Rosetta silent file (secondary structure, phi, psi, omega in degrees, C-alpha in Angstrom):
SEQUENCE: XXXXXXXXXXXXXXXXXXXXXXXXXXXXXXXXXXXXXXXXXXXXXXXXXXXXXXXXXXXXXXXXXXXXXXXXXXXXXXXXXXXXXXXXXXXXXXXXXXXXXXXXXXXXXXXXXXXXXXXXXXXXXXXXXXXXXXXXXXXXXXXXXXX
SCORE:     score description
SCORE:     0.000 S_00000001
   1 L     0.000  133.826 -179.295   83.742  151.290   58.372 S_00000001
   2 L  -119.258   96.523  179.329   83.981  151.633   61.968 S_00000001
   3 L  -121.861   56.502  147.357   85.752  154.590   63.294 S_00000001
   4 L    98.272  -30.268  170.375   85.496  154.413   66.759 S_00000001
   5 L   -79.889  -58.754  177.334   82.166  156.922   66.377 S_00000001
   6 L  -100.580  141.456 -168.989   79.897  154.749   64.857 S_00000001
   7 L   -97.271  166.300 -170.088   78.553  151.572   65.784 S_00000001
   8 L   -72.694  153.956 -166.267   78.632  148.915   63.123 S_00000001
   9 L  -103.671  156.268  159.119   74.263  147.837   62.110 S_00000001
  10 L   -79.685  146.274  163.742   74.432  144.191   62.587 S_00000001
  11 L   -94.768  101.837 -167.022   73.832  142.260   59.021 S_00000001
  12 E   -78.518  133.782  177.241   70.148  140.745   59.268 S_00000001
  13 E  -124.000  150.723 -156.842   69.306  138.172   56.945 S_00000001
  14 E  -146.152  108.531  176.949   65.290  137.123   56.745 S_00000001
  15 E  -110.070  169.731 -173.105   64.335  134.323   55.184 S_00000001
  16 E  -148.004  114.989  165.062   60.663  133.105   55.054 S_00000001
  17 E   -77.119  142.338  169.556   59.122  129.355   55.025 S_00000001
  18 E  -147.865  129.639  176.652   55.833  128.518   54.375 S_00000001
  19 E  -108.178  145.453  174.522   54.814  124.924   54.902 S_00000001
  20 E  -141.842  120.926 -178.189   52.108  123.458   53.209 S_00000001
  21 L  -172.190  179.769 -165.256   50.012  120.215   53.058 S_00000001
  22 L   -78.773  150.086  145.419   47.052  118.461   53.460 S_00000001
  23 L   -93.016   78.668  154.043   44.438  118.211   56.629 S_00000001
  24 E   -26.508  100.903  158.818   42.847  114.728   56.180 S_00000001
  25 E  -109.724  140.268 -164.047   39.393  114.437   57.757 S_00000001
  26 E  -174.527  153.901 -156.625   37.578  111.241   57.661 S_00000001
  27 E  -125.909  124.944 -158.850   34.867  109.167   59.313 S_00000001
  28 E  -123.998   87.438 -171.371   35.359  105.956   60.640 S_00000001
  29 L   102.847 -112.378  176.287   31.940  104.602   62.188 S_00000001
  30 L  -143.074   11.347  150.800   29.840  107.430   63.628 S_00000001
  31 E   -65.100  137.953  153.322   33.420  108.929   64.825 S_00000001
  32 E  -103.123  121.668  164.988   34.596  112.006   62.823 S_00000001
  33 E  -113.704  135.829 -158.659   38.544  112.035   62.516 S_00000001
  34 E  -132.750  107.121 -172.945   40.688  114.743   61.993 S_00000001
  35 E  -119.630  106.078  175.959   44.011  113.296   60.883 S_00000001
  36 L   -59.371  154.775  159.813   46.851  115.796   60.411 S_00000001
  37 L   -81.095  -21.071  176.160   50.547  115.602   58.834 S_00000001
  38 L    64.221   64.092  158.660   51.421  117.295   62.119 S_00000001
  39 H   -48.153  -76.408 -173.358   53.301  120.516   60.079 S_00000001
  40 H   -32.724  -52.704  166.088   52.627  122.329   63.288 S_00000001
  41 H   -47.362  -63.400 -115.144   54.691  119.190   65.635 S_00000001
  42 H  -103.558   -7.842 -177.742   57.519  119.617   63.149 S_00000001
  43 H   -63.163  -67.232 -172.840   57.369  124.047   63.598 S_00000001
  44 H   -36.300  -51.815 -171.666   57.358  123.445   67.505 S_00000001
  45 H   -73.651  -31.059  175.555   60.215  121.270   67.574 S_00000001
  46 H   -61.067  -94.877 -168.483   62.597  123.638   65.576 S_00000001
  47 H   -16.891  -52.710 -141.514   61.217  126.999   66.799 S_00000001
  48 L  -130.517   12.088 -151.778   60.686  126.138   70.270 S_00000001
  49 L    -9.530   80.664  168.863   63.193  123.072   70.229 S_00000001
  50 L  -139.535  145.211  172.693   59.913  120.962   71.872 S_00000001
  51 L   -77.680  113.445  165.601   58.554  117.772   71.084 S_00000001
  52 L  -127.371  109.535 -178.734   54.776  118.106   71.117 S_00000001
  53 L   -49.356  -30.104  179.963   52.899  115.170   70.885 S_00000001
  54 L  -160.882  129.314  178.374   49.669  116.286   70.552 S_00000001
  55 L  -110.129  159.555  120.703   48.284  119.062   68.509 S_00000001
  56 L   -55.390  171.114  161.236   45.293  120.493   67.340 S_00000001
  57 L   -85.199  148.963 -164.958   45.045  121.533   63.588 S_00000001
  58 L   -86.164  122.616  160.815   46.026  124.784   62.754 S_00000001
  59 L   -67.498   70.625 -153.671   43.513  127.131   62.605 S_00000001
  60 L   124.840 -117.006  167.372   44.260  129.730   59.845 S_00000001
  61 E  -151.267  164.436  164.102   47.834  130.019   60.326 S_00000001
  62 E  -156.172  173.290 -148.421   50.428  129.826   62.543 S_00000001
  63 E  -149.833  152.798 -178.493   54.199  131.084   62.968 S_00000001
  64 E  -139.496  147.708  159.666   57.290  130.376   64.135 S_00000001
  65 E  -135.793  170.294 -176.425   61.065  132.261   63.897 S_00000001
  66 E  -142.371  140.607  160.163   64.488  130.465   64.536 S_00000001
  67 E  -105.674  133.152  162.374   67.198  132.858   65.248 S_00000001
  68 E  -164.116 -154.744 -127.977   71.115  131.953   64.824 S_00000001
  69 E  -155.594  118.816  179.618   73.992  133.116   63.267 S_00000001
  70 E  -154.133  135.705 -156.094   75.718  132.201   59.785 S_00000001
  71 L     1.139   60.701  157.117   78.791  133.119   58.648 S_00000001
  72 L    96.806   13.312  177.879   78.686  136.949   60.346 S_00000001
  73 E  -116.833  155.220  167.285   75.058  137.797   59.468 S_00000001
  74 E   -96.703  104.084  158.238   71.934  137.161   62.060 S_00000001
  75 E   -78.813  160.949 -160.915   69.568  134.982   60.361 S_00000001
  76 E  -163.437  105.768  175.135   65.668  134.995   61.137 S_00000001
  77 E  -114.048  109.552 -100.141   64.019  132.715   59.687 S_00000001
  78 E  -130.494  119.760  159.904   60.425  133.354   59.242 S_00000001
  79 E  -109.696  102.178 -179.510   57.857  130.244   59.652 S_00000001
  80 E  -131.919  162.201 -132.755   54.523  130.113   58.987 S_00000001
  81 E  -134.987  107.958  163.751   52.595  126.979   59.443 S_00000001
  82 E   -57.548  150.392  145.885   49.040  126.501   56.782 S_00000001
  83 L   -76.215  105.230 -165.603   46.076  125.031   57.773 S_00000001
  84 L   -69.671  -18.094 -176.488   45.372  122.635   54.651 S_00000001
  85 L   -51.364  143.805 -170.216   41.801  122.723   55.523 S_00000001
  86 H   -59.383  -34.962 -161.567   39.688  124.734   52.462 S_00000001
  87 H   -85.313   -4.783  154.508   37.959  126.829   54.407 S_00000001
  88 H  -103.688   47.870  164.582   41.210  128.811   55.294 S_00000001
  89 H   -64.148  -68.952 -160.277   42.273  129.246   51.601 S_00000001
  90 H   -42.612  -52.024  172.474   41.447  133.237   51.720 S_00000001
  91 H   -49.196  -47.208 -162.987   43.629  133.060   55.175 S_00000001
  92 H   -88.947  -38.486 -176.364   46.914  130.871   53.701 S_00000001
  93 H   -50.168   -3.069 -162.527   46.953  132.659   50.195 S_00000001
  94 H   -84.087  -12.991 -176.989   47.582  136.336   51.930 S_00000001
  95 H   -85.515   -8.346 -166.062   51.138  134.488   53.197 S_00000001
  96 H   -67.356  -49.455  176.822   52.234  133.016   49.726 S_00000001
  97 L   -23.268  114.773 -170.814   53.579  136.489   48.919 S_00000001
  98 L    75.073  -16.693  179.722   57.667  136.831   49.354 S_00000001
  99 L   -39.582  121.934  169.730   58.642  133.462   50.347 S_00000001
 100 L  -110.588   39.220  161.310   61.496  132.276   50.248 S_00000001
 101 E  -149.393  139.728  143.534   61.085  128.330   50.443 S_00000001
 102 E   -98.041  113.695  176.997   57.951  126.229   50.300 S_00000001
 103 E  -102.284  107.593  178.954   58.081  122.943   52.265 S_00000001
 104 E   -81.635  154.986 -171.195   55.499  120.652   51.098 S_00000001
 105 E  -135.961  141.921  167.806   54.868  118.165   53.800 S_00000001
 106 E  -142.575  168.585  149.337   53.127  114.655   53.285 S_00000001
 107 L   -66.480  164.487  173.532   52.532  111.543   55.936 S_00000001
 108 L  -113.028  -35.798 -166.640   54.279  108.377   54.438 S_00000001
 109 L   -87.962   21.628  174.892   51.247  106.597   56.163 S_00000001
 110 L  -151.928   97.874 -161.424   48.788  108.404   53.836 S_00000001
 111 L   -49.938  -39.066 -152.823   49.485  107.806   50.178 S_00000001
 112 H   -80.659  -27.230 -178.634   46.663  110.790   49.432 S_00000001
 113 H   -78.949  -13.359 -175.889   48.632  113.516   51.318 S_00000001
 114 H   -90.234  -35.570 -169.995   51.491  112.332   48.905 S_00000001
 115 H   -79.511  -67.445  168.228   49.295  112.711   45.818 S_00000001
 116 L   -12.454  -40.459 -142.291   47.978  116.186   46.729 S_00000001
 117 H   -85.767   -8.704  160.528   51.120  118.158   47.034 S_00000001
 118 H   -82.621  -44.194 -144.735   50.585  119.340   43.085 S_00000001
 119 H   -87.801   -1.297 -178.721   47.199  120.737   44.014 S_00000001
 120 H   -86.682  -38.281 -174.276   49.422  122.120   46.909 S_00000001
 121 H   -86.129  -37.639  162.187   51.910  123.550   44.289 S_00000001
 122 H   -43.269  -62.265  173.481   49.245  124.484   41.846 S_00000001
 123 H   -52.626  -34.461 -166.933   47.669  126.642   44.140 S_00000001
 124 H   -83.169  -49.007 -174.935   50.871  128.137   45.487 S_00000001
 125 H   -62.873  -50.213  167.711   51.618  129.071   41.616 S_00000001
 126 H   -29.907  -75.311 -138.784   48.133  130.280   41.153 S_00000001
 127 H   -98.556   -1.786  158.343   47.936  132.474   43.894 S_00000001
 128 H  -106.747  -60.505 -153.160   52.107  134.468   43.954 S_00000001
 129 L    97.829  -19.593 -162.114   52.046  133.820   39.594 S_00000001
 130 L    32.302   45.013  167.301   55.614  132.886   40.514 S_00000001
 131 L  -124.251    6.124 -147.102   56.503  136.062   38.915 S_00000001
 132 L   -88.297    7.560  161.200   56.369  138.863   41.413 S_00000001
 133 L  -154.463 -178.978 -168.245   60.089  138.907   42.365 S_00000001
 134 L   -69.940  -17.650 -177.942   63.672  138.442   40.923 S_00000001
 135 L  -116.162  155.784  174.642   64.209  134.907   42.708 S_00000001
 136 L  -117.011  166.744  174.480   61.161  132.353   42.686 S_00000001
 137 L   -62.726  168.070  162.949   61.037  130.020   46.008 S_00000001
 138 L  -127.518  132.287 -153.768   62.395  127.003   46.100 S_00000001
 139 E  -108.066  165.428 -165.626   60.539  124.539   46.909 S_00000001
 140 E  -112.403  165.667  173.444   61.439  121.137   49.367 S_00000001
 141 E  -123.674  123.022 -160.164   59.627  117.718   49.765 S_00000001
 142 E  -116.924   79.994 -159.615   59.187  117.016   53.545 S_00000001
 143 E   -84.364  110.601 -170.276   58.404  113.210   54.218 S_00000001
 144 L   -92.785  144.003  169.510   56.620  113.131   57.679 S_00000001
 145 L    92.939   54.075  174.769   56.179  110.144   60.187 S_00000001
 146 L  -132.794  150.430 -165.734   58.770  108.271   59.423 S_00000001
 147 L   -95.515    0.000    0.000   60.581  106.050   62.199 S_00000001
């Protein structure tokens, strides 16, 4: 109620994405390749509405928010970007907590990033129990690279 005294709180609504998939490393000659799904490309271009062509692999984590406006509440939608690499498991499990989506991400040009995405959901099950609030996530299939 607004009577002229008080101002009205805006109604915030905060949702929170967590993308997940594989980091692909592989050796072609006496080259070491680091081949990515490019999560991190697909944050940037939302978040930051940028194209970025060339990445590094995510280190850890990384984050994003998209602000707008849906039907009279301000949504803020909460992005955070895995590394798939192993040696930041201790780093991506402290984010599984509250989500409310998972977007598994694969390559189309790398059948093995396609197979993975149970040991991606396994883990993700593991590590939340998928009991620790009244809604569970829901989770998306993200098909990357495709022209």
């Amino acid at each position: 109620m607004n009577d002229g005294y008080t101002k009205e709180r805006p109604r915030i609504l905060k949702l929170k994405l967590l993308f997940l998939g594989d980091t692909y490393s592989g050796k072609v000659g006496n080259l070491l390749l680091t081949f990515t799904i490019q999560k991190t490309c697909l944050i940037k271009c939302h978040c930051e509405k940028r194209f970025v062509t060339k990445h590094s692999p995510t280190i850890g984590i990384d984050y994003g928010i998209n602000k707008t406006k849906l039907d009279g509440f301000d949504l803020r939608v909460n992005i955070f970007d895995t590394s798939g690499h192993p040696i930041f498991y201790e780093i991506r499990r402290e984010f599984y907590k509250f989500t409310t989506a998972v977007i598994l991400v694969f390559d189309v040009t790398n059948r093995s990033s396609f197979l993975n995405l149970s040991k991606w959901m396994d883990e993700f099950a593991a590590e939340t129990k998928l009991s620790y609030e009244i809604s569970k996530p829901i989770f998306f299939l993200l098909a990357n690279k495709v022209s």
